[in-house]
Amino acid sequence: MKLSKIASVVCPSPTLTMASRVAAKRESGVDVVDFSAGEPDFNTPDCVKKAAVQALEENFTHYTPYAGIYELRKAFAEDLKKYKLDYDASQIVVSNGSKHALKNAFAAILDAGDEVIVPAPYWNSYIDIIKMCSGVPVVVKTKRSNGFRVTVDELKAAFSEKTKALLINSPNNPTGMVYSEEELREIGNFAVQNDLFIISDEIYNRLIYSKKLLHCSIASLGENIKQRTIVIGGLSKSYAMTGWRVGFTASNTEVATAIANIQSNSTSNINSIAQKAAVAALTLAQDDAEAMLKQFEHRRDYIAQRISDIPFLSSLLPKGAFYLFVDVSKLLGQSVGEYRIETADDVAEVLFDKYNVAVVPSGAFGYEDHIRISYATGMRDIVEGVNRIERFVKENF
Ligand code: PMP
Ligand code: GLU
């Protein structure tokens, strides 16, 4: 019996696959340092947990409106005002994490064969989500010399009459890079001129390491840009709430209605208790989120310095998110014991097999010669993991 075409093209998430390899190795008793999945090690703030317990005790356990409870949609709309975004609560659809928000967004705008321009390095799931929605990802490789940010000239080169949308992710996973307002304005104008949707994944909007640099949303740069943008967001990263599965889309009313309709026939509302918890996160947990941001910044400073002190490795200093994208090209073309190191995949494999450090090779992000280190993990692991990487390089190169 034959499965669908989609079933044959969709790959397992490489980040989550690496995370499950770590779990398997740990079960067999090995001390693995896990720099793979981008998941904060912090616990969910207490005020959020209390709100969930209260929701349960009050029997808030029934279906809710499928686009989310008004209180939460309103809280997300209020939160977006920090970034000069003015959405009505009715234009917010609450989804099962931002991954699901992305799926909803692409399902709402793509017909079979429509192309979506995706700058690389990209977060791995974009490609498979676009394919699951019958779209065609058109990958544009950005340059390290431009801080891995896509330029309008690069977008022009990727544009065709089938292009329906372009994707922007700032702050970026896996590079930690942040677009300037000017760059976003140029990209927004390009979308307006060519009548494209913009999918703007802003899940890391709160994780920016500079008081002077407030997150800039492309949708805040003019009404004509906002109308064609679907902002993607969620609580996983900034509030240590990965398991709760709370994300959202913010868009014009026509798109929001389509997304809500799609969701009403697929997952319905997200977990009712998680919705109450999410309201608490947005309204009561600002200090907790700020404290986590400070910790991430401290970790970034430490790990970026240590990695840059290791011979043959280099990376740009991340401005946001919690990833370091490390150039390993100088290690390629050599042998380490029985291993031949030709690609970043081989580097990651040796680190995992022989040094018990899990990183994600850049092939997962549509790029070569790099590994991604997630520093959303505790300082003990960061220190130990970097020591092991240092040992790997010094012993073999
Ligand atoms: N977008 C980006 C850029 C991510 O790194 C992630 C990682 N989890 C997601 C979306 C999805 O997050 P979640 O579904 O937990 O909200
Ligand atoms: N987004 C995180 C990462 O990039 C979590 C894993 C995933 O959802 O794929 O590692």
Short mmCIF file of N, CA and C in Angstrom, two decimals, residues 51-65 68-72 269-277 279:
data_model
loop_
_atom_site.label_atom_id
_atom_site.label_comp_id
_atom_site.label_asym_id
_atom_site.label_seq_id
_atom_site.Cartn_x
_atom_site.Cartn_y
_atom_site.Cartn_z
N ALA A 51 -0.96 29.32 38.15
CA ALA A 51 -2.15 29.63 37.34
C ALA A 51 -2.71 28.35 36.72
N ALA A 52 -1.81 27.43 36.35
CA ALA A 52 -2.27 26.17 35.76
C ALA A 52 -2.99 25.32 36.80
N VAL A 53 -2.42 25.27 38.01
CA VAL A 53 -3.05 24.48 39.09
C VAL A 53 -4.43 25.05 39.40
N GLN A 54 -4.46 26.38 39.44
CA GLN A 54 -5.75 27.03 39.73
C GLN A 54 -6.78 26.72 38.64
N ALA A 55 -6.34 26.75 37.41
CA ALA A 55 -7.26 26.44 36.29
C ALA A 55 -7.82 25.03 36.44
N LEU A 56 -6.96 24.13 36.85
CA LEU A 56 -7.37 22.74 37.02
C LEU A 56 -8.38 22.64 38.17
N GLU A 57 -8.04 23.30 39.29
CA GLU A 57 -8.93 23.23 40.45
C GLU A 57 -10.29 23.86 40.15
N GLU A 58 -10.28 24.86 39.27
CA GLU A 58 -11.55 25.51 38.92
C GLU A 58 -12.24 24.80 37.77
N ASN A 59 -11.75 23.62 37.45
CA ASN A 59 -12.34 22.81 36.37
C ASN A 59 -12.38 23.53 35.02
N PHE A 60 -11.31 24.26 34.76
CA PHE A 60 -11.20 24.90 33.45
C PHE A 60 -10.63 23.86 32.47
N THR A 61 -11.44 22.86 32.24
CA THR A 61 -10.93 21.67 31.54
C THR A 61 -11.80 21.29 30.34
N HIS A 62 -12.57 22.24 29.86
CA HIS A 62 -13.46 21.95 28.74
C HIS A 62 -12.89 22.56 27.45
N TYR A 63 -13.57 22.29 26.35
CA TYR A 63 -13.20 22.99 25.11
C TYR A 63 -13.24 24.49 25.37
N THR A 64 -12.36 25.21 24.67
CA THR A 64 -12.45 26.68 24.69
C THR A 64 -12.72 27.11 23.25
N PRO A 65 -12.94 28.39 23.02
CA PRO A 65 -13.02 28.83 21.62
C PRO A 65 -11.78 28.34 20.86
N GLY A 68 -8.56 30.26 20.73
CA GLY A 68 -7.99 30.62 22.03
C GLY A 68 -8.95 31.47 22.84
N ILE A 69 -8.76 31.48 24.16
CA ILE A 69 -9.64 32.31 25.01
C ILE A 69 -9.31 33.78 24.76
N TYR A 70 -10.34 34.60 24.87
CA TYR A 70 -10.17 36.02 24.58
C TYR A 70 -9.06 36.64 25.43
N GLU A 71 -9.06 36.26 26.71
CA GLU A 71 -8.07 36.80 27.66
C GLU A 71 -6.63 36.59 27.14
N LEU A 72 -6.37 35.43 26.56
CA LEU A 72 -5.02 35.14 26.06
C LEU A 72 -4.74 35.86 24.74
N ASN A 269 -9.03 23.99 19.93
CA ASN A 269 -8.24 24.87 20.82
C ASN A 269 -7.01 24.12 21.35
N ILE A 270 -6.01 24.92 21.77
CA ILE A 270 -4.90 24.28 22.48
C ILE A 270 -5.38 23.96 23.90
N ASN A 271 -4.61 23.18 24.60
CA ASN A 271 -4.94 22.76 25.97
C ASN A 271 -5.48 23.94 26.80
N SER A 272 -6.62 23.75 27.42
CA SER A 272 -7.28 24.84 28.15
C SER A 272 -6.43 25.34 29.32
N ILE A 273 -5.78 24.41 30.02
CA ILE A 273 -4.99 24.78 31.20
C ILE A 273 -3.75 25.59 30.77
N ALA A 274 -3.14 25.16 29.67
CA ALA A 274 -1.97 25.88 29.15
C ALA A 274 -2.34 27.32 28.78
N GLN A 275 -3.58 27.51 28.36
CA GLN A 275 -3.98 28.87 27.99
C GLN A 275 -4.00 29.78 29.22
N LYS A 276 -4.52 29.28 30.33
CA LYS A 276 -4.53 30.09 31.57
C LYS A 276 -3.09 30.34 32.03
N ALA A 277 -2.25 29.31 31.90
CA ALA A 277 -0.85 29.46 32.29
C ALA A 277 -0.18 30.53 31.42
N VAL A 279 -1.55 33.11 29.99
CA VAL A 279 -1.97 34.46 30.40
C VAL A 279 -1.10 34.91 31.58
#
